PDB file of C-alpha atoms in Angstrom:
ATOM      1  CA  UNK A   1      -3.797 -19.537   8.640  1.00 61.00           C
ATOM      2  CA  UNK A   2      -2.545 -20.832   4.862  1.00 69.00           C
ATOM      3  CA  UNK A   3      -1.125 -17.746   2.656  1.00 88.00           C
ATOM      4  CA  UNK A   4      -0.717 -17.809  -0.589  1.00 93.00           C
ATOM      5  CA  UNK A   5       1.687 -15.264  -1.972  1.00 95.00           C
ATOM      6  CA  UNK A   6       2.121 -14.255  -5.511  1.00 95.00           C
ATOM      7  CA  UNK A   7       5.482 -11.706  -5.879  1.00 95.00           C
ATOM      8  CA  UNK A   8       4.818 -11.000  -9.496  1.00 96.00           C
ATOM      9  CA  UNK A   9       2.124  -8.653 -10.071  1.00 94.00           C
ATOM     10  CA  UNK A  10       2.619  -7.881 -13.367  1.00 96.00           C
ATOM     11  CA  UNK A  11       4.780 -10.054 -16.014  1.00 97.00           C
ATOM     12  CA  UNK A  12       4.857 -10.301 -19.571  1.00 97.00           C
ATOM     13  CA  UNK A  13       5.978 -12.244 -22.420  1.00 98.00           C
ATOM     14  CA  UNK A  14       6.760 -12.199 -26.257  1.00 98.00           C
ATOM     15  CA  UNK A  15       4.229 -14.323 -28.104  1.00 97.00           C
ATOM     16  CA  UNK A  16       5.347 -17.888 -28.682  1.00 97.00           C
ATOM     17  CA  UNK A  17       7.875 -17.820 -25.903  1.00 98.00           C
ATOM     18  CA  UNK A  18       7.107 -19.181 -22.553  1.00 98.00           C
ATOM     19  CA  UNK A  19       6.827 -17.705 -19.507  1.00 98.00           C
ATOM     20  CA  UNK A  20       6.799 -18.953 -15.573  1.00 98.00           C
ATOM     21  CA  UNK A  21       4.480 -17.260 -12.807  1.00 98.00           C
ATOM     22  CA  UNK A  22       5.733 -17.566  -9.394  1.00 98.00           C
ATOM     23  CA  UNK A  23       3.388 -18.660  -6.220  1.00 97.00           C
ATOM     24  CA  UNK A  24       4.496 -19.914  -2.872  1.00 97.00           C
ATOM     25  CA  UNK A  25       2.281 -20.942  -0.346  1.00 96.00           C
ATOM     26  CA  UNK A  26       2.224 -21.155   3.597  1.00 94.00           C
ATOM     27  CA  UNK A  27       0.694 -24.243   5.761  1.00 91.00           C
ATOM     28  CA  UNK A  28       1.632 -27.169   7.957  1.00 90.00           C
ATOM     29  CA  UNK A  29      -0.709 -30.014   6.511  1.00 88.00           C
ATOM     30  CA  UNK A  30       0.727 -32.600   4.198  1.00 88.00           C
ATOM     31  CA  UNK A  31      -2.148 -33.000   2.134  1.00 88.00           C
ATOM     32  CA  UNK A  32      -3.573 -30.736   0.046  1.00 90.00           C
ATOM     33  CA  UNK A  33      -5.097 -29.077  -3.383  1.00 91.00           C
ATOM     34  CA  UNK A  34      -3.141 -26.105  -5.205  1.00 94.00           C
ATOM     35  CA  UNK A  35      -4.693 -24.794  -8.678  1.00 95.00           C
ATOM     36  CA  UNK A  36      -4.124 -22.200 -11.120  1.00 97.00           C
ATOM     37  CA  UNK A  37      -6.972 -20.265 -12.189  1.00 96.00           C
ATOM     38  CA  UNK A  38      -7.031 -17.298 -14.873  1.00 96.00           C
ATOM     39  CA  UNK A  39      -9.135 -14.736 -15.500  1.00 94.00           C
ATOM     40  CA  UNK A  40      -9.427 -12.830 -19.147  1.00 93.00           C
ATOM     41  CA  UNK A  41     -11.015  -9.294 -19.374  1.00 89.00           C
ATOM     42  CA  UNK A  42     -13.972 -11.057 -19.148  1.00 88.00           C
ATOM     43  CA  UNK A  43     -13.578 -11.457 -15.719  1.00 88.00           C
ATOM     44  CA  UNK A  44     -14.925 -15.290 -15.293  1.00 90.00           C
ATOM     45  CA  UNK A  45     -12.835 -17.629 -13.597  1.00 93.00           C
ATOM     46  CA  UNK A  46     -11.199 -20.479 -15.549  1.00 94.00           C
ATOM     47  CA  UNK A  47      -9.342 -23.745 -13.643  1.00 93.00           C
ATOM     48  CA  UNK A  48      -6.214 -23.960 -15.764  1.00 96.00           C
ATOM     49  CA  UNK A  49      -4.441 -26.628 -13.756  1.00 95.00           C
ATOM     50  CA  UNK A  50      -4.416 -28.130 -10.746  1.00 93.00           C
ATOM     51  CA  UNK A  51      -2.266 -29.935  -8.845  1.00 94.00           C
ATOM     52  CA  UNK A  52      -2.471 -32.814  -5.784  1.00 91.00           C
ATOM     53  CA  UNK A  53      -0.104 -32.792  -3.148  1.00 91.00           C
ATOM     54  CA  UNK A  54      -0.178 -36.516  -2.420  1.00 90.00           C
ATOM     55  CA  UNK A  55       1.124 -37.269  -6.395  1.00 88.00           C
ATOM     56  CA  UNK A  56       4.759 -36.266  -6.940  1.00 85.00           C
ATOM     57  CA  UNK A  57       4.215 -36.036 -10.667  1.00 92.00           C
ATOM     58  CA  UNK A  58       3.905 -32.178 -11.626  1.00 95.00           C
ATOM     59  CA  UNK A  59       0.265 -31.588 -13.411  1.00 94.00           C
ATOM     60  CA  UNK A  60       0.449 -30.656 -17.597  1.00 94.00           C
ATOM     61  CA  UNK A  61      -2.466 -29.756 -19.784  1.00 93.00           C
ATOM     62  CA  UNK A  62      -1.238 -28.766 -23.306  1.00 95.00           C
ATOM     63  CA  UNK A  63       0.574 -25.896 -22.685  1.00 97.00           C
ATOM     64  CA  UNK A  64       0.052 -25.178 -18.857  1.00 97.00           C
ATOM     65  CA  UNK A  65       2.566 -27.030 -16.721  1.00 97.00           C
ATOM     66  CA  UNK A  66       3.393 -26.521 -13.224  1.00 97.00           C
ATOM     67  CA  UNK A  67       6.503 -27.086 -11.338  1.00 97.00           C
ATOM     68  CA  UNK A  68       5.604 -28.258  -7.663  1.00 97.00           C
ATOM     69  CA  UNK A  69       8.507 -27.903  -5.357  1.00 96.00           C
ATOM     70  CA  UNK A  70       6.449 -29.799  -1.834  1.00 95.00           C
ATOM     71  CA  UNK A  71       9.625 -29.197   0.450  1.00 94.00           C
ATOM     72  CA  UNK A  72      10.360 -25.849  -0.778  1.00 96.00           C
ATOM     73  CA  UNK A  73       6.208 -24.681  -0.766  1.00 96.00           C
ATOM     74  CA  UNK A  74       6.874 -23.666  -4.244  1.00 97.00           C
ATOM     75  CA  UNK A  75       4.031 -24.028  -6.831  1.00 97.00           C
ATOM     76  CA  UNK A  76       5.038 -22.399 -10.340  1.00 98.00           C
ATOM     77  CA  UNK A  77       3.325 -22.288 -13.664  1.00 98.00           C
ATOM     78  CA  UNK A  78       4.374 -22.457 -17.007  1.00 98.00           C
ATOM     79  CA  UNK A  79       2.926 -21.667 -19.604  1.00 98.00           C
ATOM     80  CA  UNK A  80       4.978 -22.482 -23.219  1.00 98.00           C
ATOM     81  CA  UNK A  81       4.111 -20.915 -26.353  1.00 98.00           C
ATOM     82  CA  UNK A  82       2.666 -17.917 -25.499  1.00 98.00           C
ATOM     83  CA  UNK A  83      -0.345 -17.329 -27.754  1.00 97.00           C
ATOM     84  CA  UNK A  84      -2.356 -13.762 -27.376  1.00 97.00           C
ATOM     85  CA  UNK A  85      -5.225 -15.554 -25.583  1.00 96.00           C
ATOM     86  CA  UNK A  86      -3.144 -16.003 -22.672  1.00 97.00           C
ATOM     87  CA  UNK A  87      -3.111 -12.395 -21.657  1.00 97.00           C
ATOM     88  CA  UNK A  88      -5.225 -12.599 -18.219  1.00 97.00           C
ATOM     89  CA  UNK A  89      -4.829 -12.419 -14.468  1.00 95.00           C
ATOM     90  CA  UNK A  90      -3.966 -15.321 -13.038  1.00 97.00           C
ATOM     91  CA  UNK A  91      -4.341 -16.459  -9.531  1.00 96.00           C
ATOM     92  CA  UNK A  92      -3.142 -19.159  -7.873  1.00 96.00           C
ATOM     93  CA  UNK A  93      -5.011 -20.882  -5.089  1.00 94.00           C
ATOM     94  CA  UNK A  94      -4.306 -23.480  -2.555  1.00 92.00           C
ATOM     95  CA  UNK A  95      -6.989 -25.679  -0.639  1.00 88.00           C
ATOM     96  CA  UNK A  96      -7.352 -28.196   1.968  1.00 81.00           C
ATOM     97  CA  UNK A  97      -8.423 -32.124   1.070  1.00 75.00           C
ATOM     98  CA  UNK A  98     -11.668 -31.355   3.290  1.00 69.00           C
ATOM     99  CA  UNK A  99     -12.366 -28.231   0.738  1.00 59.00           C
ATOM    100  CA  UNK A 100     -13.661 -26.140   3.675  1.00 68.00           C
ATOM    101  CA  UNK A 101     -11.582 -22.870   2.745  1.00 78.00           C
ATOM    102  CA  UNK A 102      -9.901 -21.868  -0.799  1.00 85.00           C
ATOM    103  CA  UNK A 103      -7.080 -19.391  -0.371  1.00 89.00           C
ATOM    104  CA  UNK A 104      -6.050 -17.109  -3.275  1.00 92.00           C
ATOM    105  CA  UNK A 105      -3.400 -15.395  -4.103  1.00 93.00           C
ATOM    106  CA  UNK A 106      -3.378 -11.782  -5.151  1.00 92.00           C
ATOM    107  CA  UNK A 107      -2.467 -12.360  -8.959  1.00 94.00           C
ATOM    108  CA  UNK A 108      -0.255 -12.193 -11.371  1.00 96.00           C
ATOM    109  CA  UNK A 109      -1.168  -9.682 -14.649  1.00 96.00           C
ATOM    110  CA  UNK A 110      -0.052 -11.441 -17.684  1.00 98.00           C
ATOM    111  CA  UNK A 111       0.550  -9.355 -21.171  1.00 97.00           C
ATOM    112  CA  UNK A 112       1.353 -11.244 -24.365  1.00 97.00           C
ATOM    113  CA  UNK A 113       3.083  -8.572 -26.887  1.00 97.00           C
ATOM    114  CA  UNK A 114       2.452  -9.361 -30.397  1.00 96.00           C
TER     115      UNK A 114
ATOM    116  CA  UNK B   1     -20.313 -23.231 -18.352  1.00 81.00           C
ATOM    117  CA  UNK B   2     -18.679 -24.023 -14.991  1.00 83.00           C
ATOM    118  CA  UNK B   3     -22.662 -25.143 -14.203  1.00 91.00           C
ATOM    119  CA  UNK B   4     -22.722 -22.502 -11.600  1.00 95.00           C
ATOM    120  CA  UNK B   5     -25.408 -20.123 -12.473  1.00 96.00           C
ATOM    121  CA  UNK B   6     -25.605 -16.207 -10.697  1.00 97.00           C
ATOM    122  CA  UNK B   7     -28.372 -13.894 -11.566  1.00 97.00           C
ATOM    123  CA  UNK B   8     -28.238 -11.108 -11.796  1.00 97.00           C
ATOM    124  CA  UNK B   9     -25.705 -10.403 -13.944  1.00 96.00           C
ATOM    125  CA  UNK B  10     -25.427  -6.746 -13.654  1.00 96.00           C
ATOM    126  CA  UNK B  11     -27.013  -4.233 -10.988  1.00 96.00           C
ATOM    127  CA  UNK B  12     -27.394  -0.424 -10.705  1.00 97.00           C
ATOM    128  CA  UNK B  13     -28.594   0.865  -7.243  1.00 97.00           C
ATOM    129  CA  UNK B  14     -28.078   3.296  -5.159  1.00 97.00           C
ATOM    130  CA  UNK B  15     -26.096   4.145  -2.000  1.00 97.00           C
ATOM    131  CA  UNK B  16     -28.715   2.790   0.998  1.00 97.00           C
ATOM    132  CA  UNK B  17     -30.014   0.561  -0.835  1.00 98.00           C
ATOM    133  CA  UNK B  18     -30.392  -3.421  -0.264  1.00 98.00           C
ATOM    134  CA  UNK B  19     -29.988  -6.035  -2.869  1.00 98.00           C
ATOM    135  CA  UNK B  20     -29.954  -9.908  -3.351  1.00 98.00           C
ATOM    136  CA  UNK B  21     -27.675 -11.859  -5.431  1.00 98.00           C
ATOM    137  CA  UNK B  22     -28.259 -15.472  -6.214  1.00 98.00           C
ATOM    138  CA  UNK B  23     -26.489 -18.672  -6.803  1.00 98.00           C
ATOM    139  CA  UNK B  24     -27.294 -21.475  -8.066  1.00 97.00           C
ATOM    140  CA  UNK B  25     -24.246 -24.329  -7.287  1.00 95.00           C
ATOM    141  CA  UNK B  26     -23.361 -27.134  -9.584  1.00 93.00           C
ATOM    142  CA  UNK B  27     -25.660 -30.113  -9.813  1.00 91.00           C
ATOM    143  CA  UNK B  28     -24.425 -32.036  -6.241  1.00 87.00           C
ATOM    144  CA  UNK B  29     -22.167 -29.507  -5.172  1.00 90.00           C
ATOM    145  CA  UNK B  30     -22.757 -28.906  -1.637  1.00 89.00           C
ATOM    146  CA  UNK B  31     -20.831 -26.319  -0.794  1.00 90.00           C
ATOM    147  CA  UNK B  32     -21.462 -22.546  -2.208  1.00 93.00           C
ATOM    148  CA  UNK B  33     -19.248 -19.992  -1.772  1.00 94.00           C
ATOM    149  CA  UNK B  34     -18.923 -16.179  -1.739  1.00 96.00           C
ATOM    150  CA  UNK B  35     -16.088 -13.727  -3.287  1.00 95.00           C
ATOM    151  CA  UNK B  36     -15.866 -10.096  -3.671  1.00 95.00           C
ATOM    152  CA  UNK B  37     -13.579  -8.518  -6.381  1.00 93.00           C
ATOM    153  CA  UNK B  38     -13.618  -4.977  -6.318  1.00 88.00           C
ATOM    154  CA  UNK B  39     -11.882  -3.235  -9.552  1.00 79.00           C
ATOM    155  CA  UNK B  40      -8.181  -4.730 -10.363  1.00 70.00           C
ATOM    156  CA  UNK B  41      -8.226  -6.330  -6.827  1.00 77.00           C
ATOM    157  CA  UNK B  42      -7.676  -9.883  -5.648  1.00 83.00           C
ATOM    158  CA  UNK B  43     -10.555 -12.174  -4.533  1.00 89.00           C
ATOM    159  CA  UNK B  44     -11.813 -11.802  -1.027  1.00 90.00           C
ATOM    160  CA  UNK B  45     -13.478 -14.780   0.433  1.00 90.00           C
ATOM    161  CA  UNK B  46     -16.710 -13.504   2.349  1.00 94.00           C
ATOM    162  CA  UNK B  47     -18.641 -16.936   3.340  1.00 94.00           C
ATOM    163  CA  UNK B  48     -19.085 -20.092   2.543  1.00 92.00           C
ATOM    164  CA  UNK B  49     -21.956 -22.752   3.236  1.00 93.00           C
ATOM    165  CA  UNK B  50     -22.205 -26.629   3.377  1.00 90.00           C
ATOM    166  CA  UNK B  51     -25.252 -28.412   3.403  1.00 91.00           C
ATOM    167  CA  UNK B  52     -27.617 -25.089   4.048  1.00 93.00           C
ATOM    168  CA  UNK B  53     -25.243 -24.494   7.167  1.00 93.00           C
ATOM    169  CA  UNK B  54     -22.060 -21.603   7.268  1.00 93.00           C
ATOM    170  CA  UNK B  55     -18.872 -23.596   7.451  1.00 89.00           C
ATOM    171  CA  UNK B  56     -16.782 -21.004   7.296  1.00 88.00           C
ATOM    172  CA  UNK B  57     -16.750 -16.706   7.387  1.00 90.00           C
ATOM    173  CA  UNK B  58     -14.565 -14.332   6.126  1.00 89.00           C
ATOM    174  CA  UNK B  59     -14.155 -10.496   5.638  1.00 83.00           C
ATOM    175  CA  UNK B  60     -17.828 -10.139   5.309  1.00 92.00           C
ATOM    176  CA  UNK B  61     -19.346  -6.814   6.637  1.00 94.00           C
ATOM    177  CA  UNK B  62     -22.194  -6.939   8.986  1.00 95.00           C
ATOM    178  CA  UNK B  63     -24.355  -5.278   6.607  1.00 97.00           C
ATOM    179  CA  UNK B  64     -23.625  -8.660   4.305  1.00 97.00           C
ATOM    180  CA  UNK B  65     -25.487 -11.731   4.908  1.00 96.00           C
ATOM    181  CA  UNK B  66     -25.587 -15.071   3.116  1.00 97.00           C
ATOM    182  CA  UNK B  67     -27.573 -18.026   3.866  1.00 97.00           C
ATOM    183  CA  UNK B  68     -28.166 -21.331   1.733  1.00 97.00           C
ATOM    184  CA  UNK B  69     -31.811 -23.298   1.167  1.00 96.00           C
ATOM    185  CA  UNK B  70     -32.816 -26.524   1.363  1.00 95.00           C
ATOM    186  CA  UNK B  71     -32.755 -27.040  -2.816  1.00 95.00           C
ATOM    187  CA  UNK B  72     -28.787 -25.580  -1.656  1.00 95.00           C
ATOM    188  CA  UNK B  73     -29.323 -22.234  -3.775  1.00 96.00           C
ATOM    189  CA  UNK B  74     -27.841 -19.467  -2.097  1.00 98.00           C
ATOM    190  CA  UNK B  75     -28.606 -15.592  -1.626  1.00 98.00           C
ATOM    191  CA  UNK B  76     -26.261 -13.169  -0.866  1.00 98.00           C
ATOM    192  CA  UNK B  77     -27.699 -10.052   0.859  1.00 98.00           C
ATOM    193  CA  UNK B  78     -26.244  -6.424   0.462  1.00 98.00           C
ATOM    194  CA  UNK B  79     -27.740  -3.940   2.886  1.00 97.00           C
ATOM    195  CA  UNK B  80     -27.140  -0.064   3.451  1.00 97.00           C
ATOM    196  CA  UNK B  81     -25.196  -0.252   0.020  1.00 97.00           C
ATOM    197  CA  UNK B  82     -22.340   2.335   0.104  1.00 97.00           C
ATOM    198  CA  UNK B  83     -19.736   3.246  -2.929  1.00 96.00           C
ATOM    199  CA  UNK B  84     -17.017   1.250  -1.897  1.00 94.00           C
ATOM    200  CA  UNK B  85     -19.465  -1.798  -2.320  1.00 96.00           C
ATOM    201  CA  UNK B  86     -19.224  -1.915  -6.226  1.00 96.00           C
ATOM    202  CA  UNK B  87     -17.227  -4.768  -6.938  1.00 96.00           C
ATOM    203  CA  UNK B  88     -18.080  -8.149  -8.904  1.00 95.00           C
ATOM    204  CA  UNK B  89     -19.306 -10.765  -6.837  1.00 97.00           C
ATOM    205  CA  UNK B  90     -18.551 -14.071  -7.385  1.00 96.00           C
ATOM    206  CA  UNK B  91     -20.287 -17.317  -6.316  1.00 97.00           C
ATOM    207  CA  UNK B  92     -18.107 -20.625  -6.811  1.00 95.00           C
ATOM    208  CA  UNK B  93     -19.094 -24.033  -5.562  1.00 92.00           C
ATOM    209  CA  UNK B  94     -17.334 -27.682  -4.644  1.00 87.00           C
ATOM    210  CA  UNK B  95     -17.759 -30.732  -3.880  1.00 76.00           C
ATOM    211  CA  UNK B  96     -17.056 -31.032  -0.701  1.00 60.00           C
ATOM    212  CA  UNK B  97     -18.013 -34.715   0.061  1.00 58.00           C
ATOM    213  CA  UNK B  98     -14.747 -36.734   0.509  1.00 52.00           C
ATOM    214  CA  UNK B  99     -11.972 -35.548  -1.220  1.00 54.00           C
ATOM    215  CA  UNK B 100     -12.681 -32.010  -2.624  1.00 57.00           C
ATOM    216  CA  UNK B 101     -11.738 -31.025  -5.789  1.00 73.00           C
ATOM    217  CA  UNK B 102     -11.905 -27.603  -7.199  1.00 82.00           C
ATOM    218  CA  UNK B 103     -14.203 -24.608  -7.002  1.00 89.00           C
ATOM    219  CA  UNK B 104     -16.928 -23.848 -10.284  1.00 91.00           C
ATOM    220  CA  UNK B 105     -17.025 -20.352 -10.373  1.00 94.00           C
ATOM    221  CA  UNK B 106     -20.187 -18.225 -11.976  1.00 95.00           C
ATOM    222  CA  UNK B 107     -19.925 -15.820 -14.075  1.00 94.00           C
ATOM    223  CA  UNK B 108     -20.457 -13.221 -11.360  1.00 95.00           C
ATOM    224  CA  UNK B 109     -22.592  -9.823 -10.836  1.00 97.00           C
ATOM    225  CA  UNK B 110     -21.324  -7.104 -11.232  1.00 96.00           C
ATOM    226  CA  UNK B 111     -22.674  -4.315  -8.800  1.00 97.00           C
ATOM    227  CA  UNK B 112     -22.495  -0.779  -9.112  1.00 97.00           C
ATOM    228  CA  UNK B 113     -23.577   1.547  -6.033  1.00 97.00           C
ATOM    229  CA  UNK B 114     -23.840   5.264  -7.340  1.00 96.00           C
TER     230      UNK B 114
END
């Protein structure tokens, strides 16, 4: 079975800095969906970026950026310029092309200090 | 508005007691699926249906069942309710036709057993 694993449960980061969140993954299939989600104190879940295995380019929106290492299993985020809005869990997830099963990680606590 | 709709969004009952969450899935999503997050926990992937049929089943008790109608809404059903049952439950779906994409999540509802 794919495992997602997530070794930072809690980081933080000074506001306007940047900051990386770790996530391997596990699985033996060459194609494939991986996604960062985050959720606020809110508690709904919001896609921040997701990434293709088939496309070598790594995903960006604005700030979010991921760093997809396909060899190595290695799916990072980054997130640059830390604003206080940031401050969430967030969990990343992996998912086969035929979407039949989503696997999540256990998260990764983000605190922005002022 | 991910377009995934849950009702209700908050529930007091008692230990015993049954209760029925719903889901409404995106506008031509097929596939609905079923998480539990209990309090500061990870999301655990109970079921998920395609087409009004289970595709795939995970830590779901027996005193859990799901099922999906034709119009592809789907219930979730909570029997013998015990403490340990509070949690928010979230209902995401997907595409699921070719290649999948990502999962919509609701907003959740958010049981409490007392």
């Amino acid at each position: 079975a794919q495992t997602v694993t997530q070794s930072q449960p809690e980081m933080s980061v000074q506001e306007a800095e940047t900051v990386t969140l770790s996530c391997t993954y596990d699985t033996s299939e060459s194609d494939y969906y991986l996604f960062w989600y985050k959720q606020p104190p809110s508690r709904q879940m919001i896609l921040v970026i997701r990434q293709e295995a088939y496309k070598q380019q790594n995903a960006t929106e604005n700030r979010f950026s991921v760093n997809f290492q396909k060899a190595a299993k290695s799916f990072s985020l980054k997130i640059s310029d830390s604003q206080l809005g940031d401050a969430a869990m967030y969990f990343c997830a992996y998912s086969h092309t035929t979407g039949n099963q989503f696997y999540f990680g256990t998260g990764t606590s983000l605190t922005v200090i002022p | 508005d991910s377009g995934v709709t849950q009702t209700p969004k908050h529930l007091i009952t008692a230990t015993g007691q049954r209760v029925t969450l719903r889901c409404s899935p995106r506008s031509g999503d097929l596939s609905v699926y079923w998480y539990q997050q209990s309090l500061d926990q990870g999301l655990q992937f109970l079921i998920q249906y395609y087409n009004g049929e289970e595709r795939a089943k995970g830590n779901i008790l027996e005193r859990f069942s799901a099922q999906q109608f034709p119009d592809l809404h789907s219930e979730l059903n909570l029997s013998s309710l015990e403490l340990g049952d509070s949690a928010l439950y979230f209902c995401a779906s997907s595409q699921t036709r070719g290649r999948a994409g990502e999962l919509f999540f609701g907003e959740g509802s958010r049981l409490t057993v007392l």
